[in-house]
């Protein structure tokens, strides 16, 4: 019995570095997360404070606003009513690095919420999340939370 316990302990010690090494090597499937989906802005945090009340209502006032679409390295989006933006994006599935290059933007400062979302997306440096809920971060105190609406829209 003691020999069996010692063998199990030895095996556990030998396999522990392998388990740690493989867990550190996980990489997000960036294409599966971003590509081909329509994302709705469902939360905005500025300076560590989440928008709430009247500001948060702005996200839901008009159908088709506060959405971002990612397709094959390009994005397009609508913030407040009458606004639009598009450009390119990149993401690193290994370390969560993320960036957006805005090539065209119109009316993105129509209100406080729109301007905040645009500022965060334009200055984004990181992302975290999965195929359903995503945070695009300028830094730890400024980020936009998005929820996937549906694939391919």
XYZ file of N, CA and C in Angstrom:
459
model
N 0.822 -1.192 0.000
C 0.000 0.000 0.000
C 0.866 1.256 0.000
N 1.908 1.246 0.827
C 2.798 2.402 0.907
C 3.491 2.633 -0.429
N 3.879 1.549 -1.108
C 4.514 1.669 -2.419
C 3.558 2.314 -3.415
N 2.292 1.922 -3.361
C 1.290 2.493 -4.251
C 1.124 3.997 -3.997
N 1.064 4.405 -2.753
C 0.935 5.818 -2.391
C 2.160 6.588 -2.872
N 3.347 6.025 -2.688
C 4.578 6.678 -3.136
C 4.597 6.829 -4.662
N 4.117 5.797 -5.369
C 4.083 5.872 -6.831
C 3.109 6.958 -7.293
N 1.955 7.034 -6.633
C 0.991 8.079 -6.979
C 1.560 9.473 -6.704
N 2.227 9.633 -5.587
C 2.845 10.913 -5.240
C 3.922 11.271 -6.258
N 4.750 10.315 -6.627
C 5.804 10.539 -7.616
C 5.193 10.942 -8.960
N 4.154 10.233 -9.366
C 3.486 10.533 -10.628
C 2.869 11.937 -10.599
N 2.251 12.306 -9.507
C 1.649 13.635 -9.380
C 2.713 14.720 -9.470
N 3.841 14.530 -8.825
C 4.930 15.504 -8.858
C 5.492 15.622 -10.270
N 5.593 14.519 -10.973
C 6.125 14.541 -12.338
C 5.163 15.215 -13.314
N 3.872 15.021 -13.128
C 2.891 15.568 -14.058
C 2.485 17.015 -13.753
N 2.760 17.482 -12.560
C 2.386 18.837 -12.188
C 2.990 19.899 -13.111
N 4.292 19.844 -13.419
C 4.834 20.858 -14.340
C 4.179 20.814 -15.723
N 3.836 19.635 -16.191
C 3.170 19.512 -17.481
C 1.794 20.178 -17.438
N 1.044 19.959 -16.371
C -0.278 20.565 -16.232
C -0.173 22.089 -16.157
N 0.791 22.595 -15.414
C 0.982 24.044 -15.307
C 1.387 24.620 -16.648
N 2.295 23.974 -17.351
C 2.773 24.481 -18.645
C 1.654 24.514 -19.676
N 0.821 23.500 -19.721
C -0.240 23.491 -20.727
C -1.349 24.470 -20.376
N -1.609 24.706 -19.094
C -2.649 25.665 -18.746
C -2.200 27.079 -19.074
N -0.917 27.347 -19.062
C -0.399 28.670 -19.395
C -0.360 28.895 -20.907
N -0.462 27.837 -21.671
C -0.332 27.944 -23.119
C -1.677 28.097 -23.827
N -2.764 28.246 -23.069
C -4.067 28.390 -23.712
C -4.093 29.654 -24.547
N -4.748 29.553 -25.660
C -4.860 30.691 -26.556
C -6.305 30.802 -27.012
N -6.858 32.015 -26.934
C -8.224 32.232 -27.405
C -8.305 32.021 -28.910
N -9.419 31.523 -29.358
C -9.696 31.423 -30.786
C -10.301 32.752 -31.212
N -9.449 33.681 -31.603
C -9.853 35.045 -31.926
C -10.904 35.072 -33.029
N -10.748 34.244 -34.043
C -11.732 34.214 -35.130
C -13.105 33.798 -34.613
N -13.149 32.796 -33.761
C -14.428 32.327 -33.234
C -15.085 33.391 -32.351
N -14.284 34.138 -31.613
C -14.831 35.165 -30.732
C -15.354 36.356 -31.529
N -14.522 36.889 -32.400
C -14.853 38.159 -33.045
C -15.538 38.028 -34.401
N -15.045 37.160 -35.239
C -15.387 37.191 -36.651
C -16.850 36.865 -36.923
N -17.512 37.726 -37.658
C -18.853 37.459 -38.145
C -19.980 37.707 -37.182
N -19.708 38.314 -36.057
C -20.770 38.532 -35.090
C -21.141 39.991 -34.934
N -22.349 40.203 -34.446
C -22.826 41.534 -34.110
C -22.891 41.622 -32.595
N -22.241 42.640 -32.051
C -22.125 42.822 -30.616
C -22.859 44.083 -30.186
N -23.633 43.996 -29.128
C -24.361 45.124 -28.561
C -23.616 45.635 -27.337
N -23.405 46.938 -27.257
C -22.809 47.537 -26.062
C -23.833 47.417 -24.941
N -23.464 46.740 -23.855
C -24.385 46.543 -22.734
C -23.882 47.172 -21.448
N -22.689 47.728 -21.485
C -22.157 48.394 -20.307
C -20.950 49.225 -20.663
N -20.770 50.305 -19.918
C -19.635 51.190 -20.128
C -19.107 51.582 -18.758
N -17.805 51.433 -18.564
C -17.168 51.852 -17.321
C -16.130 52.906 -17.665
N -16.265 54.073 -17.043
C -15.359 55.195 -17.283
C -14.759 55.619 -15.946
N -13.442 55.622 -15.881
C -12.780 56.012 -14.643
C -13.113 55.121 -13.466
N -13.416 53.850 -13.758
C -13.741 52.897 -12.706
C -15.206 52.926 -12.282
N -16.013 53.821 -12.861
C -17.425 53.917 -12.497
C -18.287 53.488 -13.673
N -19.158 52.535 -13.415
C -20.074 52.053 -14.456
C -21.151 53.101 -14.707
N -21.483 53.310 -15.978
C -22.590 54.200 -16.296
C -23.875 53.588 -15.767
N -24.770 54.435 -15.295
C -26.053 53.934 -14.811
C -27.119 54.995 -15.039
N -28.321 54.715 -14.645
C -29.408 55.673 -14.746
C -29.672 56.129 -16.170
N -29.824 57.440 -16.342
C -30.138 58.025 -17.640
C -29.058 57.711 -18.674
N -27.794 57.721 -18.261
C -26.712 57.421 -19.206
C -26.861 56.013 -19.765
N -27.153 55.056 -18.900
C -27.276 53.670 -19.346
C -28.496 53.490 -20.257
N -29.565 54.221 -20.018
C -30.761 54.132 -20.862
C -30.440 54.477 -22.307
N -29.460 55.349 -22.510
C -29.074 55.767 -23.866
C -28.733 54.563 -24.743
N -28.195 53.497 -24.139
C -27.795 52.319 -24.912
C -28.988 51.607 -25.551
N -30.191 51.833 -25.027
C -31.349 51.067 -25.475
C -32.462 51.925 -26.088
N -32.231 53.220 -26.251
C -33.278 54.115 -26.754
C -33.661 53.856 -28.204
N -32.677 53.617 -29.054
C -32.952 53.490 -30.487
C -32.457 52.145 -30.990
N -33.324 51.427 -31.664
C -32.976 50.130 -32.265
C -31.783 50.294 -33.215
N -30.859 49.382 -33.169
C -29.733 49.388 -34.100
C -28.585 50.301 -33.710
N -28.649 50.885 -32.512
C -27.538 51.722 -32.069
C -26.692 50.981 -31.042
N -25.504 51.470 -30.850
C -24.530 50.880 -29.935
C -24.252 49.412 -30.274
N -23.982 49.177 -31.553
C -23.602 47.848 -32.021
C -22.274 47.940 -32.773
N -21.518 46.859 -32.704
C -20.241 46.759 -33.418
C -20.208 45.407 -34.103
N -19.772 45.390 -35.353
C -19.637 44.145 -36.119
C -18.164 43.958 -36.464
N -17.674 42.753 -36.257
C -16.294 42.405 -36.597
C -16.322 41.363 -37.704
N -15.636 41.638 -38.814
C -15.568 40.686 -39.916
C -14.175 40.750 -40.528
N -13.457 39.648 -40.492
C -12.179 39.490 -41.202
C -11.240 40.680 -41.062
N -10.979 41.093 -39.833
C -10.025 42.170 -39.597
C -10.580 43.563 -39.788
N -11.853 43.684 -40.116
C -12.495 44.989 -40.261
C -13.645 45.081 -39.253
N -13.990 46.308 -38.887
C -15.150 46.484 -38.016
C -15.985 47.645 -38.545
N -17.256 47.639 -38.177
C -18.136 48.769 -38.433
C -19.072 48.854 -37.245
N -19.563 50.044 -36.999
C -20.437 50.180 -35.855
C -21.257 51.439 -35.889
N -22.266 51.433 -35.038
C -23.129 52.584 -34.837
C -23.173 52.833 -33.340
N -22.943 54.062 -32.953
C -23.050 54.416 -31.540
C -24.391 55.112 -31.359
N -24.419 56.365 -30.983
C -25.686 57.072 -30.862
C -26.349 57.205 -32.220
N -27.635 57.575 -32.205
C -28.388 57.726 -33.453
C -27.662 58.690 -34.386
N -27.513 58.286 -35.637
C -26.863 59.128 -36.627
C -25.349 59.047 -36.647
N -24.783 58.174 -35.871
C -23.326 58.052 -35.856
C -22.893 56.766 -36.549
N -21.658 56.756 -37.007
C -21.102 55.528 -37.578
C -19.590 55.573 -37.454
N -18.992 54.423 -37.517
C -17.536 54.302 -37.477
C -17.149 53.011 -38.165
N -15.951 52.983 -38.719
C -15.428 51.752 -39.284
C -13.917 51.832 -39.322
N -13.313 50.689 -39.543
C -11.857 50.611 -39.586
C -11.400 49.168 -39.516
N -10.220 48.991 -38.943
C -9.645 47.653 -38.819
C -9.390 47.338 -37.351
N -9.232 46.056 -37.070
C -8.958 45.615 -35.706
C -7.974 44.457 -35.744
N -7.337 44.222 -34.618
C -6.472 43.057 -34.445
C -6.631 42.583 -33.005
N -6.385 41.316 -32.787
C -6.434 40.748 -31.440
C -5.388 39.655 -31.330
N -4.796 39.537 -30.161
C -3.813 38.506 -29.874
C -4.445 37.540 -28.878
N -4.768 36.351 -29.335
C -5.427 35.365 -28.497
C -4.557 34.811 -27.390
N -3.270 34.995 -27.475
C -2.362 34.479 -26.453
C -2.293 35.399 -25.237
N -2.239 36.723 -25.464
C -2.042 37.628 -24.323
C -3.179 38.634 -24.137
N -4.220 38.560 -24.964
C -5.356 39.461 -24.805
C -5.135 40.855 -25.373
N -4.051 41.054 -26.105
C -3.820 42.348 -26.727
C -4.886 42.626 -27.774
N -5.246 43.889 -27.922
C -6.313 44.246 -28.842
C -6.136 45.688 -29.283
N -6.504 45.972 -30.518
C -6.472 47.348 -30.992
C -7.444 47.559 -32.128
N -7.892 48.798 -32.255
C -8.783 49.195 -33.345
C -8.195 50.445 -33.986
N -8.164 50.461 -35.299
C -7.746 51.656 -36.034
C -9.004 52.204 -36.700
N -9.471 53.335 -36.205
C -10.677 53.950 -36.755
C -10.287 54.707 -38.018
N -10.884 54.335 -39.124
C -10.589 54.989 -40.401
C -11.619 56.060 -40.735
N -12.862 55.849 -40.349
C -13.927 56.827 -40.586
C -14.811 56.872 -39.346
N -15.174 58.081 -38.929
C -16.080 58.243 -37.797
C -16.933 59.486 -38.029
N -18.239 59.330 -37.843
C -19.169 60.436 -38.039
C -20.118 60.500 -36.856
N -20.252 61.649 -36.248
C -21.233 61.859 -35.185
C -21.019 61.041 -33.935
N -19.798 60.597 -33.687
C -19.562 59.720 -32.537
C -19.577 60.476 -31.206
N -19.654 61.801 -31.274
C -19.713 62.581 -30.037
C -21.087 63.224 -29.837
N -22.146 62.565 -30.334
C -23.498 63.124 -30.253
C -23.987 63.261 -28.808
N -23.437 62.460 -27.909
C -23.792 62.550 -26.495
C -22.653 61.965 -25.656
N -22.792 62.068 -24.362
C -21.750 61.614 -23.428
C -21.451 60.116 -23.576
N -22.482 59.315 -23.689
C -22.294 57.869 -23.778
C -21.574 57.501 -25.072
N -22.030 58.052 -26.166
C -21.420 57.776 -27.461
C -19.941 58.177 -27.457
N -19.650 59.366 -26.951
C -18.265 59.841 -26.895
C -17.410 58.946 -26.007
N -17.957 58.486 -24.898
C -17.208 57.599 -23.989
C -16.902 56.268 -24.657
N -17.925 55.669 -25.290
C -17.729 54.382 -25.963
C -16.692 54.540 -27.072
N -16.821 55.574 -27.882
C -15.877 55.792 -28.972
C -14.456 55.964 -28.445
N -14.279 56.767 -27.401
C -12.953 56.987 -26.835
C -12.301 55.708 -26.346
N -13.093 54.847 -25.741
C -12.563 53.574 -25.236
C -12.205 52.657 -26.403
N -13.104 52.527 -27.368
C -12.825 51.644 -28.509
C -11.618 52.135 -29.303
N -11.540 53.425 -29.525
C -10.432 53.983 -30.298
C -9.089 53.796 -29.583
N -9.105 53.828 -28.260
C -7.871 53.679 -27.496
C -7.661 52.294 -26.916
N -8.431 51.312 -27.397
C -8.395 49.959 -26.817
C -7.002 49.335 -26.894
N -6.636 48.632 -25.819
C -5.350 47.933 -25.758
C -5.491 46.453 -25.422
N -6.660 46.050 -24.878
C -6.839 44.670 -24.432
C -8.294 44.243 -24.611
N -8.494 42.945 -24.578
C -9.848 42.391 -24.530
C -9.825 41.220 -23.574
N -10.965 40.898 -23.031
C -11.144 39.623 -22.348
C -12.594 39.216 -22.523
N -12.835 37.943 -22.382
C -14.182 37.423 -22.557
C -14.193 36.199 -23.442
N -15.355 35.948 -24.027
C -15.533 34.753 -24.834
C -16.480 35.056 -25.989
N -17.082 34.036 -26.553
C -17.948 34.207 -27.728
C -19.314 34.795 -27.398
N -19.591 35.030 -26.112
C -20.887 35.560 -25.716
C -20.818 36.943 -25.086
N -19.830 37.153 -24.236
C -19.657 38.427 -23.541
C -18.192 38.827 -23.667
N -17.978 40.080 -23.991
C -16.646 40.570 -24.300
C -16.439 41.920 -23.639
N -15.255 42.156 -23.127
C -14.878 43.483 -22.640
C -13.728 43.977 -23.485
N -13.889 45.163 -24.033
C -12.809 45.816 -24.768
C -12.331 46.940 -23.869
N -11.032 46.889 -23.544
C -10.489 47.773 -22.516
C -9.473 48.765 -23.074
N -9.616 49.996 -22.633
C -8.582 50.999 -22.848
C -7.537 50.804 -21.760
N -8.022 50.544 -20.548
C -7.206 50.177 -19.386
C -8.160 49.539 -18.382
N -7.692 49.238 -17.192
C -8.530 48.523 -16.219
C -9.699 49.351 -15.698
N -9.650 50.662 -15.845
C -10.706 51.539 -15.325
C -11.639 52.071 -16.411
N -11.326 51.763 -17.664
C -12.123 52.261 -18.785
C -12.339 51.136 -19.788
N -13.576 50.646 -19.869
C -13.851 49.553 -20.794
C -15.320 49.539 -21.209
N -15.552 48.861 -22.309
C -16.891 48.685 -22.859
C -17.210 47.202 -22.785
N -18.386 46.874 -22.277
C -18.828 45.482 -22.272
C -19.800 45.288 -23.417
N -19.587 44.203 -24.170
C -20.433 43.877 -25.314
C -21.012 42.483 -25.132
N -22.224 42.301 -25.614
C -22.868 40.992 -25.591
C -23.206 40.629 -27.031
N -22.870 39.403 -27.415
C -23.124 38.976 -28.789
C -24.619 38.843 -29.020
N -25.051 39.498 -30.099
C -26.477 39.457 -30.439
C -26.800 38.179 -31.192
N -26.042 37.907 -32.257
C -26.212 36.679 -33.022
C -25.058 36.563 -33.998
N -24.833 35.384 -34.496
C -23.723 35.167 -35.429
C -24.144 35.568 -36.813
N -23.179 36.148 -37.516
C -23.366 36.425 -38.924
C -24.230 37.617 -39.271
N -24.675 38.426 -38.288
C -25.513 39.581 -38.628
C -24.686 40.795 -38.902
